[in-house]
């Protein structure tokens, strides 16, 4: 299985909450890139691709969104609505992100730099490799 929810430890005190993401501690890969997705319009579906090698953790640090994953003929839908949870996606997994709330900010930690050659954007091609 190459998708799983990671629950982060909260460093909370009377002032509020803080979560630290640390490579090799609560993040199971070296973090080479961080990006975030925000201001996604209503009814938009993002993603619609798989990666050959990239590992990522998706954290909805504000608002909510849903992630549909597909691998080995199985689909799962995850609701990300808390900054205390991350969705790990590794390997050959088709992913679609949808139902973004107005204030949604999806933070992504990635194991490698941006590389278009690592993307599989054709679903039929993905099914043949999966
Ligand atoms: C993924 C999901 C969760 C860059 O120039 N650098 C980057 O690091 C990224 C991620 C994208 N871009 C460019 C490429 C496109 O021109 O930004 C534009 C939007 O990227 P894309 O259409 O791939 O975005 P999403 O939201 O469909 O997918 C992204 C990631 O690309 C992908 O790896 O797994 O978020």
mmCIF file of N, CA, C and O in Angstrom, residues 2 18 20 22 26 34 44-45 52 63 65 67 83 87 92 95-96 102 110 126:
data_model
loop_
_atom_site.group_PDB
_atom_site.id
_atom_site.type_symbol
_atom_site.label_atom_id
_atom_site.label_comp_id
_atom_site.label_asym_id
_atom_site.label_seq_id
_atom_site.Cartn_x
_atom_site.Cartn_y
_atom_site.Cartn_z
ATOM 1 N N UNK A 2 0.667 2.145 -0.931
ATOM 2 C CA UNK A 2 1.540 3.318 -0.999
ATOM 3 C C UNK A 2 0.810 4.625 -0.721
ATOM 4 O O UNK A 2 1.267 5.680 -1.107
ATOM 5 N N UNK A 18 1.510 23.989 17.279
ATOM 6 C CA UNK A 18 2.619 24.005 16.321
ATOM 7 C C UNK A 18 2.922 22.561 15.947
ATOM 8 O O UNK A 18 2.915 21.670 16.791
ATOM 9 N N UNK A 20 5.837 20.288 13.720
ATOM 10 C CA UNK A 20 7.118 20.308 13.009
ATOM 11 C C UNK A 20 7.205 19.078 12.110
ATOM 12 O O UNK A 20 6.920 17.955 12.554
ATOM 13 N N UNK A 22 9.837 16.857 10.107
ATOM 14 C CA UNK A 22 11.281 16.656 10.071
ATOM 15 C C UNK A 22 11.612 15.406 9.282
ATOM 16 O O UNK A 22 11.087 14.319 9.569
ATOM 17 N N UNK A 26 9.363 12.327 11.287
ATOM 18 C CA UNK A 26 7.960 12.027 10.942
ATOM 19 C C UNK A 26 7.701 12.102 9.436
ATOM 20 O O UNK A 26 6.573 11.865 9.001
ATOM 21 N N UNK A 34 9.167 21.952 -1.461
ATOM 22 C CA UNK A 34 7.897 22.237 -0.781
ATOM 23 C C UNK A 34 7.107 23.164 -1.704
ATOM 24 O O UNK A 34 7.665 24.122 -2.228
ATOM 25 N N UNK A 44 -13.233 22.500 -9.369
ATOM 26 C CA UNK A 44 -12.014 22.157 -10.109
ATOM 27 C C UNK A 44 -11.463 20.817 -9.601
ATOM 28 O O UNK A 44 -11.495 20.540 -8.405
ATOM 29 N N UNK A 45 -11.004 19.994 -10.530
ATOM 30 C CA UNK A 45 -10.303 18.757 -10.158
ATOM 31 C C UNK A 45 -8.848 18.919 -10.592
ATOM 32 O O UNK A 45 -8.570 19.162 -11.772
ATOM 33 N N UNK A 52 6.205 8.412 -11.372
ATOM 34 C CA UNK A 52 6.985 7.183 -11.484
ATOM 35 C C UNK A 52 7.710 6.894 -10.162
ATOM 36 O O UNK A 52 7.686 5.783 -9.662
ATOM 37 N N UNK A 63 -8.509 24.976 5.739
ATOM 38 C CA UNK A 63 -9.674 24.521 4.988
ATOM 39 C C UNK A 63 -9.662 23.020 4.774
ATOM 40 O O UNK A 63 -9.110 22.259 5.580
ATOM 41 N N UNK A 65 -10.003 19.637 1.594
ATOM 42 C CA UNK A 65 -10.144 19.144 0.223
ATOM 43 C C UNK A 65 -10.185 17.619 0.284
ATOM 44 O O UNK A 65 -9.949 17.031 1.347
ATOM 45 N N UNK A 67 -8.973 13.882 -1.621
ATOM 46 C CA UNK A 67 -7.988 13.289 -2.521
ATOM 47 C C UNK A 67 -8.459 11.887 -2.869
ATOM 48 O O UNK A 67 -8.673 11.057 -1.971
ATOM 49 N N UNK A 83 -4.873 20.315 9.814
ATOM 50 C CA UNK A 83 -3.417 20.467 9.648
ATOM 51 C C UNK A 83 -2.635 19.451 10.471
ATOM 52 O O UNK A 83 -1.406 19.409 10.387
ATOM 53 N N UNK A 87 -1.280 13.148 4.147
ATOM 54 C CA UNK A 87 -1.499 11.950 3.331
ATOM 55 C C UNK A 87 -0.207 11.645 2.577
ATOM 56 O O UNK A 87 0.241 12.450 1.748
ATOM 57 N N UNK A 92 3.597 4.460 -7.812
ATOM 58 C CA UNK A 92 2.669 4.586 -8.937
ATOM 59 C C UNK A 92 1.224 4.673 -8.445
ATOM 60 O O UNK A 92 0.522 3.667 -8.380
ATOM 61 N N UNK A 95 -3.681 10.170 -8.668
ATOM 62 C CA UNK A 95 -4.302 11.024 -7.662
ATOM 63 C C UNK A 95 -5.103 12.160 -8.291
ATOM 64 O O UNK A 95 -4.716 12.705 -9.318
ATOM 65 N N UNK A 96 -6.231 12.446 -7.644
ATOM 66 C CA UNK A 96 -7.078 13.568 -8.068
ATOM 67 C C UNK A 96 -7.469 14.338 -6.817
ATOM 68 O O UNK A 96 -7.850 13.733 -5.816
ATOM 69 N N UNK A 102 -13.156 27.123 0.111
ATOM 70 C CA UNK A 102 -12.713 28.455 -0.357
ATOM 71 C C UNK A 102 -11.348 28.851 0.201
ATOM 72 O O UNK A 102 -10.542 29.460 -0.485
ATOM 73 N N UNK A 110 7.816 17.182 -0.919
ATOM 74 C CA UNK A 110 8.140 16.262 -2.013
ATOM 75 C C UNK A 110 9.577 15.768 -1.890
ATOM 76 O O UNK A 110 10.467 16.486 -1.421
ATOM 77 N N UNK A 126 -1.038 4.776 -17.368
ATOM 78 C CA UNK A 126 -0.924 4.428 -15.939
ATOM 79 C C UNK A 126 -1.438 3.012 -15.687
ATOM 80 O O UNK A 126 -0.787 2.215 -15.000
#
